[in-house]
Amino acid sequence: SQNDMATIRLLAVAGRSPAALATAGRWARLPASPNSGWPMATTAAVLDSRLAKRGHYDLNPDAALPSVDRAEAGVRTVAVAGWLSFCCAGVAAWL
């Protein structure tokens, strides 16, 4: 969806990893949820970490599960993406 595309772009920018968009495409359709596949896959690529739910999906399966540092980086990345979204909405409101 258009919202997913905006979300994954903001996640890639926030994580300073534009290449994550291409990498995420390999795993984006694995989660059953139509809304979270791309954002989850992009986050796995940005963090270079494996995100898995047994019996449901395994994103970035060749990477290690996230360490505490990687998990904290994930929280920061999502926070920055949220802030960027807020700023974009503010700019759009003024146009």
JSON list of N, CA and C in Angstrom, two decimals, residues 17-53:
[
{"chain": "A", "resi": 17, "resn": "SER", "atom": "N", "xyz": [20.08, 3.54, 5.94]},
{"chain": "A", "resi": 17, "resn": "SER", "atom": "CA", "xyz": [20.33, 2.34, 5.14]},
{"chain": "A", "resi": 17, "resn": "SER", "atom": "C", "xyz": [19.37, 2.25, 3.96]},
{"chain": "A", "resi": 18, "resn": "PRO", "atom": "N", "xyz": [19.56, 3.11, 2.95]},
{"chain": "A", "resi": 18, "resn": "PRO", "atom": "CA", "xyz": [18.67, 3.04, 1.79]},
{"chain": "A", "resi": 18, "resn": "PRO", "atom": "C", "xyz": [18.68, 1.68, 1.10]},
{"chain": "A", "resi": 19, "resn": "ALA", "atom": "N", "xyz": [19.79, 0.97, 1.16]},
{"chain": "A", "resi": 19, "resn": "ALA", "atom": "CA", "xyz": [19.87, -0.36, 0.54]},
{"chain": "A", "resi": 19, "resn": "ALA", "atom": "C", "xyz": [18.95, -1.36, 1.21]},
{"chain": "A", "resi": 20, "resn": "ALA", "atom": "N", "xyz": [18.49, -1.06, 2.41]},
{"chain": "A", "resi": 20, "resn": "ALA", "atom": "CA", "xyz": [17.59, -1.96, 3.14]},
{"chain": "A", "resi": 20, "resn": "ALA", "atom": "C", "xyz": [16.30, -2.21, 2.36]},
{"chain": "A", "resi": 21, "resn": "LEU", "atom": "N", "xyz": [15.89, -1.24, 1.55]},
{"chain": "A", "resi": 21, "resn": "LEU", "atom": "CA", "xyz": [14.65, -1.40, 0.78]},
{"chain": "A", "resi": 21, "resn": "LEU", "atom": "C", "xyz": [14.76, -2.56, -0.21]},
{"chain": "A", "resi": 22, "resn": "ALA", "atom": "N", "xyz": [15.88, -2.65, -0.88]},
{"chain": "A", "resi": 22, "resn": "ALA", "atom": "CA", "xyz": [16.07, -3.74, -1.84]},
{"chain": "A", "resi": 22, "resn": "ALA", "atom": "C", "xyz": [16.21, -5.08, -1.12]},
{"chain": "A", "resi": 23, "resn": "THR", "atom": "N", "xyz": [16.95, -5.08, -0.04]},
{"chain": "A", "resi": 23, "resn": "THR", "atom": "CA", "xyz": [17.16, -6.31, 0.73]},
{"chain": "A", "resi": 23, "resn": "THR", "atom": "C", "xyz": [15.86, -6.81, 1.33]},
{"chain": "A", "resi": 24, "resn": "ALA", "atom": "N", "xyz": [15.04, -5.91, 1.83]},
{"chain": "A", "resi": 24, "resn": "ALA", "atom": "CA", "xyz": [13.78, -6.28, 2.49]},
{"chain": "A", "resi": 24, "resn": "ALA", "atom": "C", "xyz": [12.83, -6.99, 1.55]},
{"chain": "A", "resi": 25, "resn": "GLY", "atom": "N", "xyz": [12.93, -6.72, 0.28]},
{"chain": "A", "resi": 25, "resn": "GLY", "atom": "CA", "xyz": [12.05, -7.34, -0.70]},
{"chain": "A", "resi": 25, "resn": "GLY", "atom": "C", "xyz": [12.11, -8.86, -0.69]},
{"chain": "A", "resi": 26, "resn": "ARG", "atom": "N", "xyz": [13.23, -9.41, -0.25]},
{"chain": "A", "resi": 26, "resn": "ARG", "atom": "CA", "xyz": [13.37, -10.87, -0.19]},
{"chain": "A", "resi": 26, "resn": "ARG", "atom": "C", "xyz": [12.48, -11.50, 0.88]},
{"chain": "A", "resi": 27, "resn": "TRP", "atom": "N", "xyz": [12.16, -10.74, 1.92]},
{"chain": "A", "resi": 27, "resn": "TRP", "atom": "CA", "xyz": [11.43, -11.31, 3.06]},
{"chain": "A", "resi": 27, "resn": "TRP", "atom": "C", "xyz": [10.06, -10.68, 3.28]},
{"chain": "A", "resi": 28, "resn": "ALA", "atom": "N", "xyz": [9.74, -9.62, 2.59]},
{"chain": "A", "resi": 28, "resn": "ALA", "atom": "CA", "xyz": [8.55, -8.82, 2.89]},
{"chain": "A", "resi": 28, "resn": "ALA", "atom": "C", "xyz": [7.24, -9.59, 2.82]},
{"chain": "A", "resi": 29, "resn": "ARG", "atom": "N", "xyz": [7.16, -10.62, 2.03]},
{"chain": "A", "resi": 29, "resn": "ARG", "atom": "CA", "xyz": [5.89, -11.35, 1.88]},
{"chain": "A", "resi": 29, "resn": "ARG", "atom": "C", "xyz": [5.79, -12.55, 2.82]},
{"chain": "A", "resi": 30, "resn": "LEU", "atom": "N", "xyz": [6.79, -12.77, 3.66]},
{"chain": "A", "resi": 30, "resn": "LEU", "atom": "CA", "xyz": [6.77, -13.93, 4.55]},
{"chain": "A", "resi": 30, "resn": "LEU", "atom": "C", "xyz": [5.77, -13.80, 5.70]},
{"chain": "A", "resi": 31, "resn": "PRO", "atom": "N", "xyz": [5.69, -12.67, 6.39]},
{"chain": "A", "resi": 31, "resn": "PRO", "atom": "CA", "xyz": [4.67, -12.57, 7.45]},
{"chain": "A", "resi": 31, "resn": "PRO", "atom": "C", "xyz": [3.27, -12.63, 6.86]},
{"chain": "A", "resi": 32, "resn": "ALA", "atom": "N", "xyz": [2.36, -13.28, 7.57]},
{"chain": "A", "resi": 32, "resn": "ALA", "atom": "CA", "xyz": [0.99, -13.42, 7.08]},
{"chain": "A", "resi": 32, "resn": "ALA", "atom": "C", "xyz": [0.26, -12.08, 7.03]},
{"chain": "A", "resi": 33, "resn": "SER", "atom": "N", "xyz": [0.64, -11.14, 7.86]},
{"chain": "A", "resi": 33, "resn": "SER", "atom": "CA", "xyz": [-0.03, -9.84, 7.91]},
{"chain": "A", "resi": 33, "resn": "SER", "atom": "C", "xyz": [0.27, -9.03, 6.66]},
{"chain": "A", "resi": 34, "resn": "PRO", "atom": "N", "xyz": [-0.77, -8.55, 5.97]},
{"chain": "A", "resi": 34, "resn": "PRO", "atom": "CA", "xyz": [-0.52, -7.73, 4.77]},
{"chain": "A", "resi": 34, "resn": "PRO", "atom": "C", "xyz": [0.02, -6.34, 5.13]},
{"chain": "A", "resi": 35, "resn": "ASN", "atom": "N", "xyz": [-0.12, -5.93, 6.38]},
{"chain": "A", "resi": 35, "resn": "ASN", "atom": "CA", "xyz": [0.29, -4.59, 6.77]},
{"chain": "A", "resi": 35, "resn": "ASN", "atom": "C", "xyz": [1.70, -4.50, 7.35]},
{"chain": "A", "resi": 36, "resn": "SER", "atom": "N", "xyz": [2.24, -5.58, 7.87]},
{"chain": "A", "resi": 36, "resn": "SER", "atom": "CA", "xyz": [3.50, -5.45, 8.57]},
{"chain": "A", "resi": 36, "resn": "SER", "atom": "C", "xyz": [4.68, -6.10, 7.87]},
{"chain": "A", "resi": 37, "resn": "GLY", "atom": "N", "xyz": [4.47, -6.82, 6.79]},
{"chain": "A", "resi": 37, "resn": "GLY", "atom": "CA", "xyz": [5.56, -7.52, 6.12]},
{"chain": "A", "resi": 37, "resn": "GLY", "atom": "C", "xyz": [6.69, -6.61, 5.68]},
{"chain": "A", "resi": 38, "resn": "TRP", "atom": "N", "xyz": [6.37, -5.58, 4.91]},
{"chain": "A", "resi": 38, "resn": "TRP", "atom": "CA", "xyz": [7.41, -4.67, 4.44]},
{"chain": "A", "resi": 38, "resn": "TRP", "atom": "C", "xyz": [8.09, -3.91, 5.57]},
{"chain": "A", "resi": 39, "resn": "PRO", "atom": "N", "xyz": [7.35, -3.29, 6.51]},
{"chain": "A", "resi": 39, "resn": "PRO", "atom": "CA", "xyz": [8.03, -2.60, 7.60]},
{"chain": "A", "resi": 39, "resn": "PRO", "atom": "C", "xyz": [8.90, -3.53, 8.46]},
{"chain": "A", "resi": 40, "resn": "MET", "atom": "N", "xyz": [8.42, -4.73, 8.73]},
{"chain": "A", "resi": 40, "resn": "MET", "atom": "CA", "xyz": [9.21, -5.67, 9.52]},
{"chain": "A", "resi": 40, "resn": "MET", "atom": "C", "xyz": [10.46, -6.10, 8.77]},
{"chain": "A", "resi": 41, "resn": "ALA", "atom": "N", "xyz": [10.32, -6.40, 7.49]},
{"chain": "A", "resi": 41, "resn": "ALA", "atom": "CA", "xyz": [11.46, -6.82, 6.68]},
{"chain": "A", "resi": 41, "resn": "ALA", "atom": "C", "xyz": [12.48, -5.69, 6.54]},
{"chain": "A", "resi": 42, "resn": "THR", "atom": "N", "xyz": [12.00, -4.47, 6.37]},
{"chain": "A", "resi": 42, "resn": "THR", "atom": "CA", "xyz": [12.90, -3.32, 6.27]},
{"chain": "A", "resi": 42, "resn": "THR", "atom": "C", "xyz": [13.64, -3.12, 7.58]},
{"chain": "A", "resi": 43, "resn": "THR", "atom": "N", "xyz": [12.96, -3.27, 8.69]},
{"chain": "A", "resi": 43, "resn": "THR", "atom": "CA", "xyz": [13.62, -3.14, 9.99]},
{"chain": "A", "resi": 43, "resn": "THR", "atom": "C", "xyz": [14.67, -4.23, 10.18]},
{"chain": "A", "resi": 44, "resn": "ALA", "atom": "N", "xyz": [14.37, -5.45, 9.78]},
{"chain": "A", "resi": 44, "resn": "ALA", "atom": "CA", "xyz": [15.35, -6.54, 9.87]},
{"chain": "A", "resi": 44, "resn": "ALA", "atom": "C", "xyz": [16.58, -6.20, 9.04]},
{"chain": "A", "resi": 45, "resn": "ALA", "atom": "N", "xyz": [16.37, -5.62, 7.86]},
{"chain": "A", "resi": 45, "resn": "ALA", "atom": "CA", "xyz": [17.50, -5.26, 7.00]},
{"chain": "A", "resi": 45, "resn": "ALA", "atom": "C", "xyz": [18.29, -4.08, 7.57]},
{"chain": "A", "resi": 46, "resn": "VAL", "atom": "N", "xyz": [17.59, -3.06, 8.05]},
{"chain": "A", "resi": 46, "resn": "VAL", "atom": "CA", "xyz": [18.26, -1.90, 8.63]},
{"chain": "A", "resi": 46, "resn": "VAL", "atom": "C", "xyz": [19.12, -2.32, 9.82]},
{"chain": "A", "resi": 47, "resn": "LEU", "atom": "N", "xyz": [18.59, -3.18, 10.66]},
{"chain": "A", "resi": 47, "resn": "LEU", "atom": "CA", "xyz": [19.31, -3.62, 11.87]},
{"chain": "A", "resi": 47, "resn": "LEU", "atom": "C", "xyz": [20.30, -4.73, 11.59]},
{"chain": "A", "resi": 48, "resn": "ASP", "atom": "N", "xyz": [20.24, -5.31, 10.39]},
{"chain": "A", "resi": 48, "resn": "ASP", "atom": "CA", "xyz": [21.03, -6.49, 10.04]},
{"chain": "A", "resi": 48, "resn": "ASP", "atom": "C", "xyz": [20.87, -7.55, 11.13]},
{"chain": "A", "resi": 49, "resn": "SER", "atom": "N", "xyz": [19.61, -7.79, 11.49]},
{"chain": "A", "resi": 49, "resn": "SER", "atom": "CA", "xyz": [19.27, -8.75, 12.53]},
{"chain": "A", "resi": 49, "resn": "SER", "atom": "C", "xyz": [18.16, -9.68, 12.05]},
{"chain": "A", "resi": 50, "resn": "ARG", "atom": "N", "xyz": [18.13, -10.84, 12.61]},
{"chain": "A", "resi": 50, "resn": "ARG", "atom": "CA", "xyz": [17.08, -11.81, 12.30]},
{"chain": "A", "resi": 50, "resn": "ARG", "atom": "C", "xyz": [15.86, -11.51, 13.16]},
{"chain": "A", "resi": 51, "resn": "LEU", "atom": "N", "xyz": [14.72, -11.43, 12.54]},
{"chain": "A", "resi": 51, "resn": "LEU", "atom": "CA", "xyz": [13.45, -11.28, 13.25]},
{"chain": "A", "resi": 51, "resn": "LEU", "atom": "C", "xyz": [12.61, -12.49, 12.91]},
{"chain": "A", "resi": 52, "resn": "ALA", "atom": "N", "xyz": [12.25, -13.26, 13.91]},
{"chain": "A", "resi": 52, "resn": "ALA", "atom": "CA", "xyz": [11.56, -14.52, 13.65]},
{"chain": "A", "resi": 52, "resn": "ALA", "atom": "C", "xyz": [10.45, -14.76, 14.65]},
{"chain": "A", "resi": 53, "resn": "LYS", "atom": "N", "xyz": [9.41, -15.43, 14.16]},
{"chain": "A", "resi": 53, "resn": "LYS", "atom": "CA", "xyz": [8.33, -15.94, 15.00]},
{"chain": "A", "resi": 53, "resn": "LYS", "atom": "C", "xyz": [8.10, -17.36, 14.53]}
]
